[in-house]
Amino acid sequence: MQDELRDHLITEEPYYQSTADEVELYEAAYSVRMPMMLKGPTGCGKTRFVEHMAWKLRKPLITVSCNEDMTASDLVGRYLLDANGTRWQDGPLTQAARHGAICYLDEIVEARQDTTVVIHPLTDNRRMLPLEKKGEMVEAHPDFQVVISYNPGYQSLMKDLKESTKQRFGALDFNYPDHATETRIVVHEGGVNEDMASKLVSVAERARNLKGHGLDEGISTRMLVYAASLIAKGVAPLAACRMALVRPITDDPDMRDALDSAVTTFF
Ligand code: ADP
């Protein structure tokens, strides 16, 4: 592997609790360099999964958090001015393609569509990236792969992927894990005992049932890990749940009270 990417190698195993056969399926997808789309609500383990897979496959990982201000140049690269004149600097996508990393574009729908189309020539059998400003055609390294994540819950007419983008990817569905698996994750990541973790998961399950009935998103695994970390630091469970689980997901007083009372049935 090229020196440029040494900093992007993950040397310690990121803890990842698999929920089905996603690890094997991803390995198969990587073996044919199929671009992958990870679909699912925020905080359910997509990023951790990619980190784990990059570690397992021993490939460097370059992650880009997408946002609406992002331009194609932010991905591809640009000329910079320095003391000696202008100098080209590869963007993260070009760096990954040139040297052979997995490029993870997190929350891709946040980026404008005219930005996301730059991945098109890299995600079909051309595996090329034209750097128009530089007049260079980069041929993707054999190890290069594109992975994108997206939350179908946020989908709207304005924020959806182009059909022509979607069809370039294989997709894996992610969701909150079952009770026992999520409890194990909260024990490991949050540092609480199993009984406490199981109660926190039960609170989340109640809230997830309210999704679509006044709640846009349920309580995520990430939020449970936050609540557990507070409890492990000595914060009273009731206060930790209110702060880390309930207040962030609703501004509506009735919904807040309903969730608070769900919390008190467990704590
Ligand atoms: P996403 O990328 O889907 O928004 P993350 O991968 O960042 O979510 O997950 C948020 C946190 O939840 C992680 O940092 C980790 O602590 C925990 N987590 C969620 N799912 C898992 C899992 N399957 N295995 C291990 N940790 C998980």
PDB file of C-alpha atoms and ligand atoms in Angstrom:
ATOM      1  CA  MET A   1       0.000   0.000   0.000  1.00  0.00           C
ATOM      2  CA  GLN A   2       1.084   3.546  -0.713  1.00  0.00           C
ATOM      3  CA  ASP A   3       2.542   5.680   2.085  1.00  0.00           C
ATOM      4  CA  GLU A   4      -0.084   8.364   1.489  1.00  0.00           C
ATOM      5  CA  LEU A   5      -2.710   6.165   3.081  1.00  0.00           C
ATOM      6  CA  ARG A   6      -0.859   4.804   6.117  1.00  0.00           C
ATOM      7  CA  ASP A   7      -2.685   7.215   8.416  1.00  0.00           C
ATOM      8  CA  HIS A   8      -5.986   5.855   7.176  1.00  0.00           C
ATOM      9  CA  LEU A   9      -5.308   2.243   8.124  1.00  0.00           C
ATOM     10  CA  ILE A  10      -7.277   1.025  11.129  1.00  0.00           C
ATOM     11  CA  THR A  11      -4.941  -1.061  13.232  1.00  0.00           C
ATOM     12  CA  GLU A  12      -7.156  -1.955  16.190  1.00  0.00           C
ATOM     13  CA  GLU A  13     -10.344  -3.917  15.707  1.00  0.00           C
ATOM     14  CA  PRO A  14     -13.361  -1.613  15.949  1.00  0.00           C
ATOM     15  CA  TYR A  15     -15.981  -3.386  18.048  1.00  0.00           C
ATOM     16  CA  TYR A  16     -18.893  -4.318  15.845  1.00  0.00           C
ATOM     17  CA  GLN A  17     -21.755  -6.592  16.793  1.00  0.00           C
ATOM     18  CA  SER A  18     -23.177  -8.090  13.629  1.00  0.00           C
ATOM     19  CA  THR A  19     -26.933  -8.437  13.361  1.00  0.00           C
ATOM     20  CA  ALA A  20     -27.276 -10.772  10.362  1.00  0.00           C
ATOM     21  CA  ASP A  21     -25.011 -11.816   7.506  1.00  0.00           C
ATOM     22  CA  GLU A  22     -23.901  -8.271   6.661  1.00  0.00           C
ATOM     23  CA  VAL A  23     -20.202  -8.992   7.279  1.00  0.00           C
ATOM     24  CA  GLU A  24     -20.103 -11.904   4.810  1.00  0.00           C
ATOM     25  CA  LEU A  25     -22.203 -10.039   2.245  1.00  0.00           C
ATOM     26  CA  TYR A  26     -19.969  -6.994   2.426  1.00  0.00           C
ATOM     27  CA  GLU A  27     -16.858  -9.143   1.998  1.00  0.00           C
ATOM     28  CA  ALA A  28     -18.370 -10.655  -1.131  1.00  0.00           C
ATOM     29  CA  ALA A  29     -19.297  -7.181  -2.420  1.00  0.00           C
ATOM     30  CA  TYR A  30     -15.773  -5.914  -1.769  1.00  0.00           C
ATOM     31  CA  SER A  31     -14.240  -8.890  -3.553  1.00  0.00           C
ATOM     32  CA  VAL A  32     -15.907  -7.729  -6.760  1.00  0.00           C
ATOM     33  CA  ARG A  33     -15.446  -4.037  -5.797  1.00  0.00           C
ATOM     34  CA  MET A  34     -19.176  -3.433  -5.924  1.00  0.00           C
ATOM     35  CA  PRO A  35     -20.007   0.082  -4.719  1.00  0.00           C
ATOM     36  CA  MET A  36     -22.110  -0.260  -1.562  1.00  0.00           C
ATOM     37  CA  MET A  37     -24.966   1.714  -0.049  1.00  0.00           C
ATOM     38  CA  LEU A  38     -25.704   1.308   3.672  1.00  0.00           C
ATOM     39  CA  LYS A  39     -29.301   2.267   4.386  1.00  0.00           C
ATOM     40  CA  GLY A  40     -30.815   2.862   7.772  1.00  0.00           C
ATOM     41  CA  PRO A  41     -31.640   5.359  10.506  1.00  0.00           C
ATOM     42  CA  THR A  42     -28.942   7.489  12.074  1.00  0.00           C
ATOM     43  CA  GLY A  43     -27.008   5.992  14.988  1.00  0.00           C
ATOM     44  CA  CYS A  44     -27.666   2.337  14.178  1.00  0.00           C
ATOM     45  CA  GLY A  45     -24.102   1.248  13.444  1.00  0.00           C
ATOM     46  CA  LYS A  46     -23.427   2.002   9.760  1.00  0.00           C
ATOM     47  CA  THR A  47     -20.227   3.960  10.342  1.00  0.00           C
ATOM     48  CA  ARG A  48     -18.952   1.459  12.886  1.00  0.00           C
ATOM     49  CA  PHE A  49     -19.662  -1.326  10.393  1.00  0.00           C
ATOM     50  CA  VAL A  50     -17.546   0.305   7.657  1.00  0.00           C
ATOM     51  CA  GLU A  51     -14.712   0.889  10.138  1.00  0.00           C
ATOM     52  CA  HIS A  52     -14.883  -2.737  11.179  1.00  0.00           C
ATOM     53  CA  MET A  53     -14.895  -3.962   7.586  1.00  0.00           C
ATOM     54  CA  ALA A  54     -11.978  -1.721   6.580  1.00  0.00           C
ATOM     55  CA  TRP A  55     -10.029  -3.159   9.512  1.00  0.00           C
ATOM     56  CA  LYS A  56     -11.022  -6.741   8.608  1.00  0.00           C
ATOM     57  CA  LEU A  57     -10.093  -6.310   4.945  1.00  0.00           C
ATOM     58  CA  ARG A  58      -6.913  -4.408   5.922  1.00  0.00           C
ATOM     59  CA  LYS A  59      -7.784  -1.517   3.633  1.00  0.00           C
ATOM     60  CA  PRO A  60      -7.402   2.156   4.457  1.00  0.00           C
ATOM     61  CA  LEU A  61     -10.621   4.067   5.040  1.00  0.00           C
ATOM     62  CA  ILE A  62     -11.271   7.673   4.054  1.00  0.00           C
ATOM     63  CA  THR A  63     -14.502   9.063   5.485  1.00  0.00           C
ATOM     64  CA  VAL A  64     -16.275  12.187   4.263  1.00  0.00           C
ATOM     65  CA  SER A  65     -19.281  13.613   6.124  1.00  0.00           C
ATOM     66  CA  CYS A  66     -21.436  15.086   3.401  1.00  0.00           C
ATOM     67  CA  ASN A  67     -23.274  18.383   3.735  1.00  0.00           C
ATOM     68  CA  GLU A  68     -25.147  20.721   1.442  1.00  0.00           C
ATOM     69  CA  ASP A  69     -22.279  23.206   1.164  1.00  0.00           C
ATOM     70  CA  MET A  70     -19.981  20.529  -0.146  1.00  0.00           C
ATOM     71  CA  THR A  71     -18.860  21.026  -3.743  1.00  0.00           C
ATOM     72  CA  ALA A  72     -17.434  18.619  -6.280  1.00  0.00           C
ATOM     73  CA  SER A  73     -14.017  20.246  -5.677  1.00  0.00           C
ATOM     74  CA  ASP A  74     -14.212  19.319  -1.988  1.00  0.00           C
ATOM     75  CA  LEU A  75     -14.354  15.690  -3.097  1.00  0.00           C
ATOM     76  CA  VAL A  76     -12.124  15.768  -6.135  1.00  0.00           C
ATOM     77  CA  GLY A  77      -9.499  18.387  -5.280  1.00  0.00           C
ATOM     78  CA  ARG A  78      -8.401  21.879  -6.233  1.00  0.00           C
ATOM     79  CA  TYR A  79      -5.458  24.089  -7.002  1.00  0.00           C
ATOM     80  CA  LEU A  80      -4.032  25.833  -3.945  1.00  0.00           C
ATOM     81  CA  LEU A  81      -1.904  28.945  -3.883  1.00  0.00           C
ATOM     82  CA  ASP A  82       1.353  28.773  -2.008  1.00  0.00           C
ATOM     83  CA  ALA A  83       4.694  30.588  -1.992  1.00  0.00           C
ATOM     84  CA  ASN A  84       5.830  28.812  -5.149  1.00  0.00           C
ATOM     85  CA  GLY A  85       2.659  29.418  -7.120  1.00  0.00           C
ATOM     86  CA  THR A  86      -0.200  26.999  -7.544  1.00  0.00           C
ATOM     87  CA  ARG A  87      -0.201  23.406  -6.468  1.00  0.00           C
ATOM     88  CA  TRP A  88      -2.832  20.742  -7.044  1.00  0.00           C
ATOM     89  CA  GLN A  89      -4.212  18.998  -3.964  1.00  0.00           C
ATOM     90  CA  ASP A  90      -6.202  15.786  -4.326  1.00  0.00           C
ATOM     91  CA  GLY A  91      -9.541  15.753  -2.506  1.00  0.00           C
ATOM     92  CA  PRO A  92     -10.491  12.717  -0.387  1.00  0.00           C
ATOM     93  CA  LEU A  93     -12.255  10.904  -3.236  1.00  0.00           C
ATOM     94  CA  THR A  94      -9.277  11.314  -5.579  1.00  0.00           C
ATOM     95  CA  GLN A  95      -6.852  10.297  -2.857  1.00  0.00           C
ATOM     96  CA  ALA A  96      -8.860   7.117  -2.207  1.00  0.00           C
ATOM     97  CA  ALA A  97      -9.212   6.311  -5.912  1.00  0.00           C
ATOM     98  CA  ARG A  98      -5.570   6.985  -6.726  1.00  0.00           C
ATOM     99  CA  HIS A  99      -4.011   5.056  -3.857  1.00  0.00           C
ATOM    100  CA  GLY A 100      -6.607   2.363  -3.148  1.00  0.00           C
ATOM    101  CA  ALA A 101      -8.761   3.145  -0.099  1.00  0.00           C
ATOM    102  CA  ILE A 102     -12.373   2.539   0.789  1.00  0.00           C
ATOM    103  CA  CYS A 103     -14.053   5.949   0.466  1.00  0.00           C
ATOM    104  CA  TYR A 104     -17.054   6.280   2.800  1.00  0.00           C
ATOM    105  CA  LEU A 105     -19.416   9.137   1.965  1.00  0.00           C
ATOM    106  CA  ASP A 106     -21.547   9.484   5.076  1.00  0.00           C
ATOM    107  CA  GLU A 107     -25.102  10.867   4.685  1.00  0.00           C
ATOM    108  CA  ILE A 108     -24.739  11.294   0.958  1.00  0.00           C
ATOM    109  CA  VAL A 109     -28.220  12.809   0.464  1.00  0.00           C
ATOM    110  CA  GLU A 110     -27.056  15.869   2.381  1.00  0.00           C
ATOM    111  CA  ALA A 111     -24.839  16.731  -0.596  1.00  0.00           C
ATOM    112  CA  ARG A 112     -26.299  18.436  -3.651  1.00  0.00           C
ATOM    113  CA  GLN A 113     -26.956  16.220  -6.632  1.00  0.00           C
ATOM    114  CA  ASP A 114     -24.480  18.112  -8.818  1.00  0.00           C
ATOM    115  CA  THR A 115     -21.855  17.122  -6.261  1.00  0.00           C
ATOM    116  CA  THR A 116     -22.789  13.448  -6.008  1.00  0.00           C
ATOM    117  CA  VAL A 117     -22.628  12.901  -9.766  1.00  0.00           C
ATOM    118  CA  VAL A 118     -18.817  13.093  -9.588  1.00  0.00           C
ATOM    119  CA  ILE A 119     -18.844   9.552  -8.223  1.00  0.00           C
ATOM    120  CA  HIS A 120     -20.622   8.205 -11.319  1.00  0.00           C
ATOM    121  CA  PRO A 121     -17.592   7.373 -13.501  1.00  0.00           C
ATOM    122  CA  LEU A 122     -15.983   5.692 -10.472  1.00  0.00           C
ATOM    123  CA  THR A 123     -18.985   3.507  -9.752  1.00  0.00           C
ATOM    124  CA  ASP A 124     -19.491   1.860 -13.112  1.00  0.00           C
ATOM    125  CA  ASN A 125     -17.110  -0.322 -15.039  1.00  0.00           C
ATOM    126  CA  ARG A 126     -15.011   2.666 -16.126  1.00  0.00           C
ATOM    127  CA  ARG A 127     -13.648   3.098 -12.580  1.00  0.00           C
ATOM    128  CA  MET A 128     -12.223   6.422 -13.687  1.00  0.00           C
ATOM    129  CA  LEU A 129     -12.217   9.882 -12.158  1.00  0.00           C
ATOM    130  CA  PRO A 130     -11.757  12.812 -14.518  1.00  0.00           C
ATOM    131  CA  LEU A 131     -10.023  15.772 -12.871  1.00  0.00           C
ATOM    132  CA  GLU A 132     -11.290  18.365 -15.305  1.00  0.00           C
ATOM    133  CA  LYS A 133      -9.469  21.346 -13.819  1.00  0.00           C
ATOM    134  CA  LYS A 134      -6.191  19.469 -13.884  1.00  0.00           C
ATOM    135  CA  GLY A 135      -6.736  17.761 -17.217  1.00  0.00           C
ATOM    136  CA  GLU A 136      -6.050  14.351 -15.747  1.00  0.00           C
ATOM    137  CA  MET A 137      -7.924  11.065 -15.876  1.00  0.00           C
ATOM    138  CA  VAL A 138      -7.334   9.035 -12.715  1.00  0.00           C
ATOM    139  CA  GLU A 139      -7.749   5.319 -13.104  1.00  0.00           C
ATOM    140  CA  ALA A 140      -9.004   3.832  -9.835  1.00  0.00           C
ATOM    141  CA  HIS A 141      -6.575   1.634  -7.916  1.00  0.00           C
ATOM    142  CA  PRO A 142      -7.705  -2.034  -7.785  1.00  0.00           C
ATOM    143  CA  ASP A 143      -8.371  -1.778  -4.008  1.00  0.00           C
ATOM    144  CA  PHE A 144     -10.608   1.289  -4.300  1.00  0.00           C
ATOM    145  CA  GLN A 145     -14.281   1.044  -3.339  1.00  0.00           C
ATOM    146  CA  VAL A 146     -17.020   3.621  -2.760  1.00  0.00           C
ATOM    147  CA  VAL A 147     -19.413   3.162   0.173  1.00  0.00           C
ATOM    148  CA  ILE A 148     -22.260   5.581   0.865  1.00  0.00           C
ATOM    149  CA  SER A 149     -24.687   5.762   3.747  1.00  0.00           C
ATOM    150  CA  TYR A 150     -28.111   7.175   3.719  1.00  0.00           C
ATOM    151  CA  ASN A 151     -31.158   7.416   5.882  1.00  0.00           C
ATOM    152  CA  PRO A 152     -34.303   6.665   3.868  1.00  0.00           C
ATOM    153  CA  GLY A 153     -36.360   8.283   6.659  1.00  0.00           C
ATOM    154  CA  TYR A 154     -35.136  11.728   5.647  1.00  0.00           C
ATOM    155  CA  GLN A 155     -36.080  11.115   2.080  1.00  0.00           C
ATOM    156  CA  SER A 156     -37.998  13.915   0.424  1.00  0.00           C
ATOM    157  CA  LEU A 157     -38.389  15.149  -3.100  1.00  0.00           C
ATOM    158  CA  MET A 158     -35.574  17.590  -2.551  1.00  0.00           C
ATOM    159  CA  LYS A 159     -33.351  15.159  -0.763  1.00  0.00           C
ATOM    160  CA  ASP A 160     -33.174  11.869  -2.497  1.00  0.00           C
ATOM    161  CA  LEU A 161     -30.549  10.206  -4.560  1.00  0.00           C
ATOM    162  CA  LYS A 162     -30.890  10.328  -8.295  1.00  0.00           C
ATOM    163  CA  GLU A 163     -32.148   7.041  -9.697  1.00  0.00           C
ATOM    164  CA  SER A 164     -29.020   6.918 -11.858  1.00  0.00           C
ATOM    165  CA  THR A 165     -26.897   7.164  -8.695  1.00  0.00           C
ATOM    166  CA  LYS A 166     -28.825   4.519  -6.756  1.00  0.00           C
ATOM    167  CA  GLN A 167     -28.588   1.961  -9.503  1.00  0.00           C
ATOM    168  CA  ARG A 168     -24.812   1.884  -9.315  1.00  0.00           C
ATOM    169  CA  PHE A 169     -24.797   0.392  -5.827  1.00  0.00           C
ATOM    170  CA  GLY A 170     -25.515  -2.793  -3.994  1.00  0.00           C
ATOM    171  CA  ALA A 171     -27.420  -2.016  -0.782  1.00  0.00           C
ATOM    172  CA  LEU A 172     -27.558  -3.373   2.751  1.00  0.00           C
ATOM    173  CA  ASP A 173     -30.360  -2.508   5.150  1.00  0.00           C
ATOM    174  CA  PHE A 174     -29.434  -1.529   8.689  1.00  0.00           C
ATOM    175  CA  ASN A 175     -31.799  -1.139  11.573  1.00  0.00           C
ATOM    176  CA  TYR A 176     -31.743  -1.062  15.353  1.00  0.00           C
ATOM    177  CA  PRO A 177     -30.606  -4.500  16.559  1.00  0.00           C
ATOM    178  CA  ASP A 178     -32.849  -6.918  18.479  1.00  0.00           C
ATOM    179  CA  HIS A 179     -33.117  -6.496  22.253  1.00  0.00           C
ATOM    180  CA  ALA A 180     -30.363  -8.923  23.275  1.00  0.00           C
ATOM    181  CA  THR A 181     -27.886  -7.664  20.666  1.00  0.00           C
ATOM    182  CA  GLU A 182     -28.515  -4.009  21.428  1.00  0.00           C
ATOM    183  CA  THR A 183     -28.144  -4.735  25.148  1.00  0.00           C
ATOM    184  CA  ARG A 184     -24.734  -6.279  24.481  1.00  0.00           C
ATOM    185  CA  ILE A 185     -23.688  -3.202  22.484  1.00  0.00           C
ATOM    186  CA  VAL A 186     -24.797  -0.824  25.256  1.00  0.00           C
ATOM    187  CA  VAL A 187     -22.916  -2.879  27.878  1.00  0.00           C
ATOM    188  CA  HIS A 188     -19.763  -2.827  25.773  1.00  0.00           C
ATOM    189  CA  GLU A 189     -19.885   0.782  24.612  1.00  0.00           C
ATOM    190  CA  GLY A 190     -21.562   2.462  27.567  1.00  0.00           C
ATOM    191  CA  GLY A 191     -19.931   0.610  30.448  1.00  0.00           C
ATOM    192  CA  VAL A 192     -23.108  -0.297  32.357  1.00  0.00           C
ATOM    193  CA  ASN A 193     -24.223  -3.729  33.523  1.00  0.00           C
ATOM    194  CA  GLU A 194     -26.575  -5.922  31.557  1.00  0.00           C
ATOM    195  CA  ASP A 195     -29.640  -5.162  33.636  1.00  0.00           C
ATOM    196  CA  MET A 196     -29.195  -1.410  33.194  1.00  0.00           C
ATOM    197  CA  ALA A 197     -28.483  -1.764  29.467  1.00  0.00           C
ATOM    198  CA  SER A 198     -31.564  -3.919  28.983  1.00  0.00           C
ATOM    199  CA  LYS A 199     -33.769  -1.280  30.664  1.00  0.00           C
ATOM    200  CA  LEU A 200     -32.327   1.443  28.447  1.00  0.00           C
ATOM    201  CA  VAL A 201     -33.053  -0.654  25.369  1.00  0.00           C
ATOM    202  CA  SER A 202     -36.638  -1.119  26.597  1.00  0.00           C
ATOM    203  CA  VAL A 203     -37.057   2.669  26.833  1.00  0.00           C
ATOM    204  CA  ALA A 204     -35.804   2.996  23.257  1.00  0.00           C
ATOM    205  CA  GLU A 205     -38.182   0.302  22.051  1.00  0.00           C
ATOM    206  CA  ARG A 206     -41.133   2.221  23.510  1.00  0.00           C
ATOM    207  CA  ALA A 207     -40.007   5.393  21.769  1.00  0.00           C
ATOM    208  CA  ARG A 208     -39.427   3.620  18.461  1.00  0.00           C
ATOM    209  CA  ASN A 209     -43.058   2.534  18.484  1.00  0.00           C
ATOM    210  CA  LEU A 210     -43.993   6.215  18.439  1.00  0.00           C
ATOM    211  CA  LYS A 211     -42.115   6.900  15.244  1.00  0.00           C
ATOM    212  CA  GLY A 212     -44.543   8.298  12.724  1.00  0.00           C
ATOM    213  CA  HIS A 213     -47.010   9.116  15.546  1.00  0.00           C
ATOM    214  CA  GLY A 214     -45.429  12.444  16.391  1.00  0.00           C
ATOM    215  CA  LEU A 215     -41.798  11.407  16.446  1.00  0.00           C
ATOM    216  CA  ASP A 216     -39.648  11.688  13.326  1.00  0.00           C
ATOM    217  CA  GLU A 217     -36.876   9.418  14.508  1.00  0.00           C
ATOM    218  CA  GLY A 218     -36.718   6.901  17.334  1.00  0.00           C
ATOM    219  CA  ILE A 219     -34.069   6.742  20.047  1.00  0.00           C
ATOM    220  CA  SER A 220     -30.919   5.418  18.370  1.00  0.00           C
ATOM    221  CA  THR A 221     -28.315   2.972  19.645  1.00  0.00           C
ATOM    222  CA  ARG A 222     -25.881   5.909  19.748  1.00  0.00           C
ATOM    223  CA  MET A 223     -28.216   7.760  22.144  1.00  0.00           C
ATOM    224  CA  LEU A 224     -28.453   4.686  24.369  1.00  0.00           C
ATOM    225  CA  VAL A 225     -24.667   4.566  24.508  1.00  0.00           C
ATOM    226  CA  TYR A 226     -24.640   8.236  25.572  1.00  0.00           C
ATOM    227  CA  ALA A 227     -27.206   7.621  28.308  1.00  0.00           C
ATOM    228  CA  ALA A 228     -25.314   4.572  29.532  1.00  0.00           C
ATOM    229  CA  SER A 229     -22.021   6.521  29.618  1.00  0.00           C
ATOM    230  CA  LEU A 230     -23.647   9.172  31.822  1.00  0.00           C
ATOM    231  CA  ILE A 231     -25.029   6.518  34.145  1.00  0.00           C
ATOM    232  CA  ALA A 232     -21.619   4.848  34.306  1.00  0.00           C
ATOM    233  CA  LYS A 233     -20.243   8.229  35.416  1.00  0.00           C
ATOM    234  CA  GLY A 234     -22.723   8.334  38.293  1.00  0.00           C
ATOM    235  CA  VAL A 235     -25.595  10.380  36.816  1.00  0.00           C
ATOM    236  CA  ALA A 236     -29.002   9.165  38.085  1.00  0.00           C
ATOM    237  CA  PRO A 237     -30.666   7.012  35.392  1.00  0.00           C
ATOM    238  CA  LEU A 238     -33.803   9.167  35.263  1.00  0.00           C
ATOM    239  CA  ALA A 239     -31.836  12.347  34.644  1.00  0.00           C
ATOM    240  CA  ALA A 240     -29.533  10.605  32.176  1.00  0.00           C
ATOM    241  CA  CYS A 241     -32.481   9.298  30.168  1.00  0.00           C
ATOM    242  CA  ARG A 242     -34.184  12.670  30.088  1.00  0.00           C
ATOM    243  CA  MET A 243     -31.065  14.423  28.931  1.00  0.00           C
ATOM    244  CA  ALA A 244     -29.667  11.862  26.503  1.00  0.00           C
ATOM    245  CA  LEU A 245     -32.782  10.089  25.221  1.00  0.00           C
ATOM    246  CA  VAL A 246     -35.906  12.228  25.512  1.00  0.00           C
ATOM    247  CA  ARG A 247     -35.017  15.940  25.184  1.00  0.00           C
ATOM    248  CA  PRO A 248     -32.955  15.568  21.999  1.00  0.00           C
ATOM    249  CA  ILE A 249     -35.710  13.926  19.973  1.00  0.00           C
ATOM    250  CA  THR A 250     -38.768  16.039  20.759  1.00  0.00           C
ATOM    251  CA  ASP A 251     -39.728  19.677  21.262  1.00  0.00           C
ATOM    252  CA  ASP A 252     -43.379  18.807  21.787  1.00  0.00           C
ATOM    253  CA  PRO A 253     -44.419  18.975  25.489  1.00  0.00           C
ATOM    254  CA  ASP A 254     -47.002  16.160  25.188  1.00  0.00           C
ATOM    255  CA  MET A 255     -44.561  13.845  23.491  1.00  0.00           C
ATOM    256  CA  ARG A 256     -41.881  14.756  26.022  1.00  0.00           C
ATOM    257  CA  ASP A 257     -44.240  13.858  28.890  1.00  0.00           C
ATOM    258  CA  ALA A 258     -45.220  10.582  27.229  1.00  0.00           C
ATOM    259  CA  LEU A 259     -41.561   9.628  26.833  1.00  0.00           C
ATOM    260  CA  ASP A 260     -40.677  10.774  30.343  1.00  0.00           C
ATOM    261  CA  SER A 261     -43.371   8.530  31.744  1.00  0.00           C
ATOM    262  CA  ALA A 262     -42.077   5.616  29.657  1.00  0.00           C
ATOM    263  CA  VAL A 263     -38.716   6.225  31.321  1.00  0.00           C
ATOM    264  CA  THR A 264     -40.238   6.194  34.818  1.00  0.00           C
ATOM    265  CA  THR A 265     -41.798   2.773  34.216  1.00  0.00           C
ATOM    266  CA  PHE A 266     -38.269   1.404  33.992  1.00  0.00           C
ATOM    267  CA  PHE A 267     -36.395   3.630  36.465  1.00  0.00           C
TER     268      PHE A 267
HETATM  269  P1  ADP B   1     -24.565   5.527  12.008  1.00  0.00           P
HETATM  270  O1  ADP B   1     -23.326   5.577  11.184  1.00  0.00           O
HETATM  271  O2  ADP B   1     -25.552   4.492  11.561  1.00  0.00           O
HETATM  272  O3  ADP B   1     -25.205   6.874  12.230  1.00  0.00           O
HETATM  273  P2  ADP B   1     -22.742   4.704  14.111  1.00  0.00           P
HETATM  274  O4  ADP B   1     -22.052   3.595  13.438  1.00  0.00           O
HETATM  275  O5  ADP B   1     -21.978   5.979  14.287  1.00  0.00           O
HETATM  276  O6  ADP B   1     -24.157   5.018  13.450  1.00  0.00           O
HETATM  277  O7  ADP B   1     -23.225   4.159  15.540  1.00  0.00           O
HETATM  278  C1  ADP B   1     -23.343   4.974  16.659  1.00  0.00           C
HETATM  279  C2  ADP B   1     -22.775   4.285  17.872  1.00  0.00           C
HETATM  280  O8  ADP B   1     -23.635   3.200  18.242  1.00  0.00           O
HETATM  281  C3  ADP B   1     -21.416   3.659  17.617  1.00  0.00           C
HETATM  282  O9  ADP B   1     -20.389   4.578  17.932  1.00  0.00           O
HETATM  283  C4  ADP B   1     -21.415   2.471  18.564  1.00  0.00           C
HETATM  284  O10 ADP B   1     -21.067   2.894  19.878  1.00  0.00           O
HETATM  285  C5  ADP B   1     -22.865   2.069  18.632  1.00  0.00           C
HETATM  286  N1  ADP B   1     -23.281   0.965  17.759  1.00  0.00           N
HETATM  287  C6  ADP B   1     -24.412   0.940  16.999  1.00  0.00           C
HETATM  288  N2  ADP B   1     -24.562  -0.245  16.388  1.00  0.00           N
HETATM  289  C7  ADP B   1     -23.490  -0.994  16.741  1.00  0.00           C
HETATM  290  C8  ADP B   1     -23.073  -2.345  16.434  1.00  0.00           C
HETATM  291  N3  ADP B   1     -23.813  -3.142  15.634  1.00  0.00           N
HETATM  292  N4  ADP B   1     -21.948  -2.801  16.999  1.00  0.00           N
HETATM  293  C9  ADP B   1     -21.218  -2.001  17.805  1.00  0.00           C
HETATM  294  N5  ADP B   1     -21.551  -0.733  18.122  1.00  0.00           N
HETATM  295  C10 ADP B   1     -22.681  -0.221  17.613  1.00  0.00           C
END
